[in-house]
Coordinates of C-alpha atoms and ligand atoms in Angstrom, one line a residue:
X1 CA -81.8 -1.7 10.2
X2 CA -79.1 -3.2 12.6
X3 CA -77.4 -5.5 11.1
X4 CA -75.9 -9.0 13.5
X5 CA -72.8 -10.5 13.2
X6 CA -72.3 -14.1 12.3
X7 CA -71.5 -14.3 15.7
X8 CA -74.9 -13.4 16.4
X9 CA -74.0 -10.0 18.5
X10 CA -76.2 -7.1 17.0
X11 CA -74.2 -4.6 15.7
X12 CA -74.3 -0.9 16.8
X13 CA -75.2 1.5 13.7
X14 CA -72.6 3.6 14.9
X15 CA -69.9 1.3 15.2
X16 CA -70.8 0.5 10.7
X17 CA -71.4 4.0 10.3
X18 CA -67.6 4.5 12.0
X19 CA -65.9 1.8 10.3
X20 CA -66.8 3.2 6.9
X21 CA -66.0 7.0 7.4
X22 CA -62.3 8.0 6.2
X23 CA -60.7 8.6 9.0
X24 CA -57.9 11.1 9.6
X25 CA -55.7 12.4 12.5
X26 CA -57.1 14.3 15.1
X27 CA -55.2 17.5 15.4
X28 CA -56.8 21.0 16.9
X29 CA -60.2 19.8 18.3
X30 CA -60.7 18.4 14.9
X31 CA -60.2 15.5 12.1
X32 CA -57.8 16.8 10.1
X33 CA -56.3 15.3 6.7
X34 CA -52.8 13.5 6.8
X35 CA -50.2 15.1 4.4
X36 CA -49.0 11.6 2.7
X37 CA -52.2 9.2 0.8
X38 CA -51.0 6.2 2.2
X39 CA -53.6 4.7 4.2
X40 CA -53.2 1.7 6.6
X41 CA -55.5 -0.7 6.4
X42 CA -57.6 -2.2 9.9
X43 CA -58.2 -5.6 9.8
X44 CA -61.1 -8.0 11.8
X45 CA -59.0 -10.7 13.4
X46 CA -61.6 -12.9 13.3
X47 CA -62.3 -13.1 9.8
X48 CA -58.4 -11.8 8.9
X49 CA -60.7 -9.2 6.8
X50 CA -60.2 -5.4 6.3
X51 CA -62.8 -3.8 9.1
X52 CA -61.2 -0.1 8.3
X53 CA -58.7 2.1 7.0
X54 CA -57.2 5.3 8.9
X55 CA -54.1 7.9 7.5
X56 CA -50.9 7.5 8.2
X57 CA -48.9 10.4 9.7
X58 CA -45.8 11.6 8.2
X59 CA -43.1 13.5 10.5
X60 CA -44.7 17.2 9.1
X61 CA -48.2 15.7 10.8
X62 CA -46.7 15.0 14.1
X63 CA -45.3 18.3 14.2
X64 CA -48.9 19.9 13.7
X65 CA -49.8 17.8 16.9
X66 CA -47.6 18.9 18.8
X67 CA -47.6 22.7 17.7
X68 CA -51.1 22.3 18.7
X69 CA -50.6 20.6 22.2
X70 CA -47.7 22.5 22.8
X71 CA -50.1 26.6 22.0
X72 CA -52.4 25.3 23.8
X73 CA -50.2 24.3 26.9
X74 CA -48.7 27.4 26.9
X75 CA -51.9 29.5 26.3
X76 CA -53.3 27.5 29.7
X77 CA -56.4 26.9 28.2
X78 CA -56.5 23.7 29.9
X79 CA -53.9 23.5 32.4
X80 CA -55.3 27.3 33.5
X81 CA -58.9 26.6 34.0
X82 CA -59.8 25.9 37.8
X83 CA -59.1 22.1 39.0
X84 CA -63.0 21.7 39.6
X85 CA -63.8 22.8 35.8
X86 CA -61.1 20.1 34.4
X87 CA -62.8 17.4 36.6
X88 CA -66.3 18.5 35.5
X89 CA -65.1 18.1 31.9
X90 CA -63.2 14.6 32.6
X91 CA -66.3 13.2 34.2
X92 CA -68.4 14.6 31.2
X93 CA -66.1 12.5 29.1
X94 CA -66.3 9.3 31.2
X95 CA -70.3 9.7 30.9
X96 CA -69.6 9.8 27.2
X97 CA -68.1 6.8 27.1
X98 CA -70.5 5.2 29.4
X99 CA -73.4 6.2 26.8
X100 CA -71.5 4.8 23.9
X101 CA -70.4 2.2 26.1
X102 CA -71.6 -0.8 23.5
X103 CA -70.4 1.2 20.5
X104 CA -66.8 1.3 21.7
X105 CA -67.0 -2.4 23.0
X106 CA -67.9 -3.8 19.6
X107 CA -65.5 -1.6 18.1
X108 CA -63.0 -3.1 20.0
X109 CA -63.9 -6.7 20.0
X110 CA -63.9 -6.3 16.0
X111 CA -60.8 -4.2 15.8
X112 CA -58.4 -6.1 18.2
X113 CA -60.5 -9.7 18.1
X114 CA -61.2 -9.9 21.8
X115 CA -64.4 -11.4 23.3
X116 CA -67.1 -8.9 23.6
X117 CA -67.6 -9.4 27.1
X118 CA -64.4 -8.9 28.1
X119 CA -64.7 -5.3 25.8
X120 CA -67.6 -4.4 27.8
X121 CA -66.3 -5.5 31.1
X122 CA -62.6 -3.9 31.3
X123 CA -62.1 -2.0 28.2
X124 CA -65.4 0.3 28.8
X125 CA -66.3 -0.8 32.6
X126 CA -63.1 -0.8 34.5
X127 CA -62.2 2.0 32.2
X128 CA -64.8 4.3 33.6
X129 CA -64.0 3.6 37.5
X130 CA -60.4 4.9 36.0
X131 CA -61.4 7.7 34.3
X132 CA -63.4 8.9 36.9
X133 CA -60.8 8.0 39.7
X134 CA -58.5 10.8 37.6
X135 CA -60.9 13.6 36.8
X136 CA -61.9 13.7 40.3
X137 CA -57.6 13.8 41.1
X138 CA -57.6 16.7 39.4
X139 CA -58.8 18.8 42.1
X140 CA -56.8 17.0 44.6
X141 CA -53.4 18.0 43.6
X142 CA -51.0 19.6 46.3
X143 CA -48.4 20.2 47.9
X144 CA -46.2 20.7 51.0
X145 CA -45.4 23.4 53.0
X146 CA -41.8 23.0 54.6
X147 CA -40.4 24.3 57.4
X148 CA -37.1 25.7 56.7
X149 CA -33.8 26.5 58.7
X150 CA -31.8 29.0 56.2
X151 CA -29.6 31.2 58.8
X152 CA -29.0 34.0 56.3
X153 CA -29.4 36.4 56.5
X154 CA -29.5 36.6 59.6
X155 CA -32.9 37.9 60.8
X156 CA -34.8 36.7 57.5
X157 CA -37.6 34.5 57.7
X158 CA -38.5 32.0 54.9
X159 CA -42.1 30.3 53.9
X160 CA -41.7 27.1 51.4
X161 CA -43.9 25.7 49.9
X162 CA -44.1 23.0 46.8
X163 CA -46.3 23.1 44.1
X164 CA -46.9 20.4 41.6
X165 CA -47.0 21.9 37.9
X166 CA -48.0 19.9 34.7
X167 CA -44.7 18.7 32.8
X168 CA -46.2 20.1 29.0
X169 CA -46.8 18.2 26.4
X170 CA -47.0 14.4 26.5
X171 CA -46.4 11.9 23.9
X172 CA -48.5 8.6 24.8
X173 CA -47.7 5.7 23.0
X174 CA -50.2 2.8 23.6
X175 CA -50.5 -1.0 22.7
X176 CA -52.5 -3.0 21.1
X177 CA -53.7 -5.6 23.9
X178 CA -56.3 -3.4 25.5
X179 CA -56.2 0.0 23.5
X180 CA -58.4 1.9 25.0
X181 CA -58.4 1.1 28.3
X182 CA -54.4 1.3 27.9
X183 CA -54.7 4.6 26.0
X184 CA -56.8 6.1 28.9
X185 CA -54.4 4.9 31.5
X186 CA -52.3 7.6 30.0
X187 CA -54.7 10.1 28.4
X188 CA -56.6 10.8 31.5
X189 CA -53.8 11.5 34.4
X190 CA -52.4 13.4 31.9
X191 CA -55.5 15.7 31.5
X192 CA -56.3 15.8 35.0
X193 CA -52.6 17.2 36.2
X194 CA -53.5 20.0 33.5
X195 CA -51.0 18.6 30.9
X196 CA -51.8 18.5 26.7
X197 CA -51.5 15.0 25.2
X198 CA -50.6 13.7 21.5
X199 CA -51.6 10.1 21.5
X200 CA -50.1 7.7 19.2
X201 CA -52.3 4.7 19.9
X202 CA -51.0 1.2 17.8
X203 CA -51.4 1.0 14.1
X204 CA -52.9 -2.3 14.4
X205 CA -55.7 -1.5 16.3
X206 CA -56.9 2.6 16.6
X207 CA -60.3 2.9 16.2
X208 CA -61.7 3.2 19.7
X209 CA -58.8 6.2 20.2
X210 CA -60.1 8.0 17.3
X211 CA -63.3 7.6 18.9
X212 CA -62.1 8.4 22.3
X213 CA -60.6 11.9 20.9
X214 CA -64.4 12.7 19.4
X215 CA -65.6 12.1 22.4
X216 CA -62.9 14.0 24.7
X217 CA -64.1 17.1 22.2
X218 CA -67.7 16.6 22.9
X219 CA -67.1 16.4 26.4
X220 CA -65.3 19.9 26.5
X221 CA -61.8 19.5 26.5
X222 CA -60.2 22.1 24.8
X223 CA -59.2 21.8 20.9
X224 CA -55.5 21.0 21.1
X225 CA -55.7 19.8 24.5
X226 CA -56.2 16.0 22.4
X227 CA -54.5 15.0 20.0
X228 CA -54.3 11.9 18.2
X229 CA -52.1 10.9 15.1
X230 CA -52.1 7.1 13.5
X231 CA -49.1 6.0 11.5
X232 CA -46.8 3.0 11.3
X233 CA -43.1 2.7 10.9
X234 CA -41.4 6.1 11.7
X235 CA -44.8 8.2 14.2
X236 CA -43.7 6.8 17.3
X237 CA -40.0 7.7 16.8
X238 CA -41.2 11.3 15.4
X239 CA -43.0 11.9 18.4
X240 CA -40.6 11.2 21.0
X241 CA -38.0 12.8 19.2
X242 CA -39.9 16.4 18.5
X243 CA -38.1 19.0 20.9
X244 CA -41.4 20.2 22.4
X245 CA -42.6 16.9 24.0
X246 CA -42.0 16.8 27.3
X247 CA -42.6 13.2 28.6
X248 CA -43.3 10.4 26.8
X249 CA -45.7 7.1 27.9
X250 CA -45.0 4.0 26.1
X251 CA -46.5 0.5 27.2
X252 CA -45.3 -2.0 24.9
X253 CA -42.3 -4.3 24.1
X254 CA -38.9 -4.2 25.7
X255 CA -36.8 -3.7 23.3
X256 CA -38.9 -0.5 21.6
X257 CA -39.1 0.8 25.5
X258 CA -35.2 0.9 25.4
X259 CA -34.8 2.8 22.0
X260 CA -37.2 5.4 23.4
X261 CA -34.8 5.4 26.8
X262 CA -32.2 5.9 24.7
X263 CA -33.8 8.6 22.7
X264 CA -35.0 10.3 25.9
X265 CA -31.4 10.1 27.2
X266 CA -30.4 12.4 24.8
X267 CA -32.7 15.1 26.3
X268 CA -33.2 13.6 29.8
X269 CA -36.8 13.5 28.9
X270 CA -39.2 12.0 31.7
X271 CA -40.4 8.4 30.7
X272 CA -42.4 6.3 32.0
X273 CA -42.4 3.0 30.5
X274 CA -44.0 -0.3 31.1
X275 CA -42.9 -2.9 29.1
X276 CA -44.5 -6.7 30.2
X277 CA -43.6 -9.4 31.8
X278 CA -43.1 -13.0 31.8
X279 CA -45.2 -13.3 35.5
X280 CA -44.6 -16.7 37.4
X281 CA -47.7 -18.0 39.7
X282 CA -46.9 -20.5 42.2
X283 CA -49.4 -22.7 43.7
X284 CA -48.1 -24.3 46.6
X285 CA -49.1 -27.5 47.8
X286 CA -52.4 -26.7 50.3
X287 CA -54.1 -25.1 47.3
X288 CA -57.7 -26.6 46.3
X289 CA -57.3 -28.3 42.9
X290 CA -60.3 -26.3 41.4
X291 CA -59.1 -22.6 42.9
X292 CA -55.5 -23.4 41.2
X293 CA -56.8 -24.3 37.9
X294 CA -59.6 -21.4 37.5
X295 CA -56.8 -18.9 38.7
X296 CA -54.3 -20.5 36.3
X297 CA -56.8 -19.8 33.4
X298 CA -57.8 -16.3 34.7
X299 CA -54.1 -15.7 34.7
X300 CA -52.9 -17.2 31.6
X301 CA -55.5 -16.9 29.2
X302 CA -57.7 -13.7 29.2
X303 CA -58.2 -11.7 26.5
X304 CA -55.7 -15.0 24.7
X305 CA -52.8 -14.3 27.0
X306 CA -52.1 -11.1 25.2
X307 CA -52.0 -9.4 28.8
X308 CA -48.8 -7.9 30.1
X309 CA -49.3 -9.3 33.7
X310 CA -50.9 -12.5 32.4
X311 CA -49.3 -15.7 34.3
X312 CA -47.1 -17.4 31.7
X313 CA -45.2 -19.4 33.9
X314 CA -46.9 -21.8 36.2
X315 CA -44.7 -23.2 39.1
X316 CA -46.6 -25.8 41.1
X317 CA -45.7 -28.0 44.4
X318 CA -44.8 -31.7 43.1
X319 CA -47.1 -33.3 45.6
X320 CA -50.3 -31.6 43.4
X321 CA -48.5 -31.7 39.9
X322 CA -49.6 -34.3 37.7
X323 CA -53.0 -33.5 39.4
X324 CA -52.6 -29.7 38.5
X325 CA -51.6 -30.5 34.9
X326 CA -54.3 -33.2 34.1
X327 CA -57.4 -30.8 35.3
X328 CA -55.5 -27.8 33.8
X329 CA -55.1 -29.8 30.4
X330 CA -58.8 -31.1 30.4
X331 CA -60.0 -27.7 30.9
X332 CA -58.0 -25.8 29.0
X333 CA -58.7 -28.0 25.9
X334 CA -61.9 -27.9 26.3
X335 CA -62.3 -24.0 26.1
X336 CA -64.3 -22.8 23.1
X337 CA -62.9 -21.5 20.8
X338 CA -64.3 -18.4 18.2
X339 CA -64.8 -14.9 17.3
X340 CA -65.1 -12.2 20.2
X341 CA -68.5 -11.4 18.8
X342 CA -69.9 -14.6 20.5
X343 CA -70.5 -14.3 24.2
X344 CA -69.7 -17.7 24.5
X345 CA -66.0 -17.5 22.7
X346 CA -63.6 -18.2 25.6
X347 CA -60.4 -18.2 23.3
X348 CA -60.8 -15.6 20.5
X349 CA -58.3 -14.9 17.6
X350 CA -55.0 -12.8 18.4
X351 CA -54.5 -9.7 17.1
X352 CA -52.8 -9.9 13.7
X353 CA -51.1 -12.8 11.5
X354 CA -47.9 -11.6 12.5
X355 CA -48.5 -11.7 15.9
X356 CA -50.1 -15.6 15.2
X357 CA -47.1 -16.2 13.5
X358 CA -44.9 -15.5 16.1
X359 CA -46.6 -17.3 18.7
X360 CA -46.8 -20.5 16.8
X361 CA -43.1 -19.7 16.2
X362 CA -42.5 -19.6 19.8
X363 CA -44.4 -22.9 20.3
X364 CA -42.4 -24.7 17.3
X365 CA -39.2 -23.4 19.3
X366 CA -40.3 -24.7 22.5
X367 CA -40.7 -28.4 20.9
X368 CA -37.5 -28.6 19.4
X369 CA -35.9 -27.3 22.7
X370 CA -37.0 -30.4 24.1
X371 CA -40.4 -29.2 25.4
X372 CA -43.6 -31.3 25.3
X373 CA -47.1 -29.7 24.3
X374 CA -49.6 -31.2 26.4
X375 CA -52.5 -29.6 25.1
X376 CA -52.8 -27.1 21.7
X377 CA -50.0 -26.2 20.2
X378 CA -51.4 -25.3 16.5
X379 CA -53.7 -23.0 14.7
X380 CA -57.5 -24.7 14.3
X381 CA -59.0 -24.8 10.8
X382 CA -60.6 -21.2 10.0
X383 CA -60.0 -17.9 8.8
X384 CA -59.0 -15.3 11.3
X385 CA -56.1 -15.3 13.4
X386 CA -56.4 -18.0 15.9
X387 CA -53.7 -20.1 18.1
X388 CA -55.4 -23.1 20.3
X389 CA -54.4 -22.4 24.0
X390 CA -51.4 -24.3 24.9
X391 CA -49.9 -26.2 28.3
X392 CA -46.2 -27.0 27.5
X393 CA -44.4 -29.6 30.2
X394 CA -41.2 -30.7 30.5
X395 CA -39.1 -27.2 30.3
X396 CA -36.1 -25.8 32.4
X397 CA -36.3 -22.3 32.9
X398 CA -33.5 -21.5 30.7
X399 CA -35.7 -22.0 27.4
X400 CA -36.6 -19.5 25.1
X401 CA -40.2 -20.6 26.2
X402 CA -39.6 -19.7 29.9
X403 CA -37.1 -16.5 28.8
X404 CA -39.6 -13.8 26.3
X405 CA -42.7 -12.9 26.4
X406 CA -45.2 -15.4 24.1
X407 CA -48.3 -13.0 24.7
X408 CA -50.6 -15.5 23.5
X409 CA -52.7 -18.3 24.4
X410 CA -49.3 -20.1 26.0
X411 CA -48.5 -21.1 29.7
X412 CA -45.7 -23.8 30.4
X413 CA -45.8 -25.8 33.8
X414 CA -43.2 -26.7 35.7
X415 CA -43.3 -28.5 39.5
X416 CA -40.7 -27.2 42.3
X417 CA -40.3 -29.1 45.4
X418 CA -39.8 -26.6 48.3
X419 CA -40.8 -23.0 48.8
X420 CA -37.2 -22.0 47.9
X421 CA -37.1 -23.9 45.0
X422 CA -40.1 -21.8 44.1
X423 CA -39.5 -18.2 44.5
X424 CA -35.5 -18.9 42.5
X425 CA -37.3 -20.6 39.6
X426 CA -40.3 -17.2 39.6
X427 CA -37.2 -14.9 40.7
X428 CA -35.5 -16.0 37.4
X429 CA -35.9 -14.1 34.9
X430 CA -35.1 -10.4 33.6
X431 CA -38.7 -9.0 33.5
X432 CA -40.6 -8.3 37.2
X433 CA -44.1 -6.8 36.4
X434 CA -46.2 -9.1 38.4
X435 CA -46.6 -12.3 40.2
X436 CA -48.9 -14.7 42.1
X437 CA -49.0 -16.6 44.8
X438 CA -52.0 -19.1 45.4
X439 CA -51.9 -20.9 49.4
X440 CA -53.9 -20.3 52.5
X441 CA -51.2 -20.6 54.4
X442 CA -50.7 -16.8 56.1
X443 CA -47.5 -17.5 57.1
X444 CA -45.8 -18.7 53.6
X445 CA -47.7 -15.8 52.3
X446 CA -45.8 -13.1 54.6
X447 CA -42.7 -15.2 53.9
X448 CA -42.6 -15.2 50.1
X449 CA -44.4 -12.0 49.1
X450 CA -41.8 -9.5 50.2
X451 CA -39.4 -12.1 48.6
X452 CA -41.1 -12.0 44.6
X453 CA -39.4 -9.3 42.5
X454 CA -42.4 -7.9 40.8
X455 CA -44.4 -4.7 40.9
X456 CA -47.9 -6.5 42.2
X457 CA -48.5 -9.6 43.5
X458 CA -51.5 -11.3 43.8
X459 CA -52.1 -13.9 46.4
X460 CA -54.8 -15.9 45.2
X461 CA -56.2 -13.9 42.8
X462 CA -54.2 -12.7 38.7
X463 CA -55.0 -10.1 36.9
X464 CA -56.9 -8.1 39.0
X465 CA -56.2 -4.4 39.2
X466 CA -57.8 -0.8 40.7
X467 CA -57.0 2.6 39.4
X468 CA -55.7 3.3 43.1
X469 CA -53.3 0.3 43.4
X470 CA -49.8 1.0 41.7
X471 CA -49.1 -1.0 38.6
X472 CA -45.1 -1.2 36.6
X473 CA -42.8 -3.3 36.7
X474 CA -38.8 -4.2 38.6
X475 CA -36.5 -5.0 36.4
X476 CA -37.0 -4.6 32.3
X477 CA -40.5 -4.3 32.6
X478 CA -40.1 -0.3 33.1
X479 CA -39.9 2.2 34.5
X480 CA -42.5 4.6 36.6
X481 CA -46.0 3.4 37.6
X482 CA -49.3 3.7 35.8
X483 CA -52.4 3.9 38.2
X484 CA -52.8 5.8 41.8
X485 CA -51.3 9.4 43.0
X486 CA -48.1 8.2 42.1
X487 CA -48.9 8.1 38.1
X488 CA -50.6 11.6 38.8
X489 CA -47.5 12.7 40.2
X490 CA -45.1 12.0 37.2
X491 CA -47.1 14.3 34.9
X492 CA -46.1 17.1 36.7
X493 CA -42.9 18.6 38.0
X494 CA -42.3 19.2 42.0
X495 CA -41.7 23.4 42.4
X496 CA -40.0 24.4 45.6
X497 CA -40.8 28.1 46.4
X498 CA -38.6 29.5 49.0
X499 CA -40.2 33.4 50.3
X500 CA -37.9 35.8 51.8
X501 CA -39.6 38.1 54.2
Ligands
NDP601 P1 -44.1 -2.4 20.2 O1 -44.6 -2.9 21.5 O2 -42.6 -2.3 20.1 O3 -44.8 -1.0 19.9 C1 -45.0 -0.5 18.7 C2 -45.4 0.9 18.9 O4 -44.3 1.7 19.3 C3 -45.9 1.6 17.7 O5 -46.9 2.5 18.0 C4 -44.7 2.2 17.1 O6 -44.9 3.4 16.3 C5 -44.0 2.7 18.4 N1 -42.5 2.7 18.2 C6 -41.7 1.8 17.6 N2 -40.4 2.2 17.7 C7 -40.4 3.4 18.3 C8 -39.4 4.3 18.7 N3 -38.1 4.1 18.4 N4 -39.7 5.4 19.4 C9 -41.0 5.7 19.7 N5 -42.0 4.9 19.3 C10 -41.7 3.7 18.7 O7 -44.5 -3.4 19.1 P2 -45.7 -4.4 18.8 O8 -47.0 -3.6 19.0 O9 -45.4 -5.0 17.5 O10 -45.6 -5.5 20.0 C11 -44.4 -6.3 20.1 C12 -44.5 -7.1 21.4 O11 -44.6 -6.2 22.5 C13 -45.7 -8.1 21.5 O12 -45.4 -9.3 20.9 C14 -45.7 -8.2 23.0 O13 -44.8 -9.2 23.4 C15 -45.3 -6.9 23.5 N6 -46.4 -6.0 24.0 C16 -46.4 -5.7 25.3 C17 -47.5 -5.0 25.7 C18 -47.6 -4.6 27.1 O14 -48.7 -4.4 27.6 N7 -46.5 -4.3 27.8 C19 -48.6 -4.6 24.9 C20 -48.5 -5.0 23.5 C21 -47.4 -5.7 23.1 P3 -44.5 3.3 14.7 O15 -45.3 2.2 14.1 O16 -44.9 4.7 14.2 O17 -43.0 3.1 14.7

């Protein structure tokens, strides 16, 4: 029998049958017992219930992963098969998760709280255009041949040529915001340049990666070509710092993005590292009313704001302002709210208490620096982790508010009077991972865009990404760039082969 939630979304026997099964880390093609009992428990952000439980890893586990990824790197089981056998395999995998496509959207929606139709829309549908985008890079990778001039000895001739290798092993670390869609974004170019993986996806929310690694196996990749290993604490520093990883992928917060720079500086391991944002749009004053408030809730508020290039900040031209922040208010406040299981949630519960906690900190913060909350600002009245969504007025871009990432349901809204004014107020800040810029006016555009310090910017549009269009940040929101030829590229390393004939 299929049993429905409260919410009224029928729920997959397969996503019951997965939450009850004792789940352990994924090591050699196969679940594998941790060494330690200690289990962490899962919990269902909308009810604040436990959905699950999966092992913790101890330092001993993470050295089985990577012993396994690292024999069979250097057996070649994977990286040695032909380019079109690795991207048969890769798009046998993305038609897994297309079949259990609902499965792994209701597994996410319950595990990480977020509406169901955003699970099934990005975390499984954009996620396949991605994985396929990569398993068909896999027989596209090449390199240069070079025309030389080395005089000596005199009468030689020299062919060179580069060849792009995979780097090894690679330690993925992903987040909790979109985690499987996040997890793939490393999992899969990793695969496709012919490189193992250990992934160390978030201990808050790992189901759909233990499922993902089932399914990688079913699809053919190669026992320790896929490793997975859940822990809290001390597995993400274990990882990085085992000898035989060779890069490490981290999205998550600044400050835990330095200590594994640090870490890696020790060993001058490759890193890439994308690490959020606290994105500006700026809505200048030719902007329709009703284009500058949808795009200021598709920025700020999907998937609850907990979205590294969400649109925190909102600058907007005085002459539209109190007009901007009156519709935004109305509509924002009148966005329902409920549990991700319901179609028609628009703001679902945040991740974890802690994480509520520390928004509704932020928000407290804000009000005694002077702020003033327009609309939301608390919790509502019912179990589960929710925040209301928020507009906060009145703040000078030298708050708290303004300065770290909230990664909730939280914009604040401040008006700028020329173009100038604009791009110093969005310019202002340490992070740079994306930014918007809502006009019709072509020439502003040309003007300003070149002149944003961020790693995409929208113009009229937030949020909106492709597996072919670079995506990192300037400043402290990383380093390297997910997505494209470019994140293909940094899982390998650049040969030059110089012949002598
Ligand atoms: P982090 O973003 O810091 O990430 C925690 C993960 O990193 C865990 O898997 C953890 O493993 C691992 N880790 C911690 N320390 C190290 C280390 N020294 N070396 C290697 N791995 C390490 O924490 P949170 O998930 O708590 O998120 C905090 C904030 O980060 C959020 O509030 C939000 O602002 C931001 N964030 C940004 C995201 C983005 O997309 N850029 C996504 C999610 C969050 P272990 O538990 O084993 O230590």
């Amino acid at each position: 029998m299929t049993a429905t939630s409260e919410a009224g979304t029928a729920i997959d026997p397969r996503v019951q049958a997965f939450l009850t099964k004792q789940h352990g880390l994924f090591i050699d093609g196969a679940t594998r017992e941790a060494k330690g009992s200690r289990r962490i428990d899962v919990f269902d952000p909308a009810t604040g219930e436990v959905a699950a439980t999966v092992a913790c890893a101890d330092a001993s586990d993470v050295d089985r992963a990577v012993a396994s990824a690292k024999a069979a790197f250097d057996a070649g089981i994977w990286s040695g098969l032909p380019p079109v056998e690795r991207e048969r395999i890769l798009l046998k995998f993305a038609d897994l998760v297309e079949a259990h496509g609902e499965e792994l959207a209701q597994l996410e929606t319950i595990n990480q709280g977020k509406s169901i139709n955003i699970a099934r829309m990005l975390d499984v549908g954009a996620s396949l255009g991605y994985m396929r985008y990569y398993a068909g890079l896999a027989t596209k990778i090449t390199g240069q041949t070079l025309d030389v001039s080395i005089p000596l000895p005199p009468g030689t001739r020299y062919t060179a040529f580069t060849r792009r290798e995979p780097v090894g092993v690679v330690a993925a670390i992903s987040p909790w915001n979109f985690p499987m869609m996040i997890g793939l974004w490393k999992v899969m170019p990793a695969l496709a340049a012919g490189c193992t993986v250990v992934l160390k996806p978030s201990e808050v929310t790992p189901l759909t990666s233990l499922r993902l690694a089932e399914l990688a196996i079913e699809a053919g990749v190669p026992a320790g070509a896929f490793n997975l290993v859940t822990g809290d604490g001390a597995t993400g520093a274990a990882l990085v710092n085992h000898p035989d990883v060779a890069k490490v992928t981290f999205t998550g917060s600044t400050a835990t993005g330095k200590a594994i720079a640090r870490t890696a500086a020790d060993r001058l391991l490759k890193t890439s590292l994308e690490l959020g944002g606290k994105n500006p749009a700026i809505f200048l004053k030719d902007v329709a009313l009703e284009q500058a408030v949808g795009g200021a809730i598709m920025g700020g508020f999907l998937n609850s704001g907990q979205v590294c290039a969400a649109a925190s900040r909102l600058y907007v031209a005085r002459e539209i302002f109190d007009d901007f922040l009156g519709a935004l208010s109305q509509a924002v406040g009148g966005m329902a709210i409920g549990p991700g299981l319901d179609p028609a949630s628009q703001v679902t519960p945040v991740v974890s208490a802690l994480h509520r906690d520390k928004i509704i900190g932020h928000i407290e913060e804000a009000r005694r620096a002077g702020a003033r909350v327009v609309t939301g600002g608390d919790m509502p009245n019912r179990p589960g982790y929710y925040v209301r969504p928020t507009i906060i007025a009145d703040t000078t871009n030298d708050m708290v508010i303004c300065r770290q990432e909230v990664f909730g349901p939280v914009v604040t809204v401040m008006p700028f009077s020329d173009e100038e004014e604009a791009i110093r107020l969005a310019n202002d800040t340490n992070m740079g991972l994306t930014a918007s810029l809502w006009t019709n006016d072509l020439a502003k555009t040309m003007n300003i865009v070149p002149r944003l310090k961020a790693g995409t910017v929208w113009v009229n549009s937030h949020n909106m990404i492709d597996p072919n269009m670079p995506f990192g940040g300037y400043k402290e929101s990383g380093i390297g760039r997910d997505f494209g030829t470019s994140a293909l590229d940094s899982y390998t390393e650049l040969k030059s082969v110089c012949i002598a004939t």
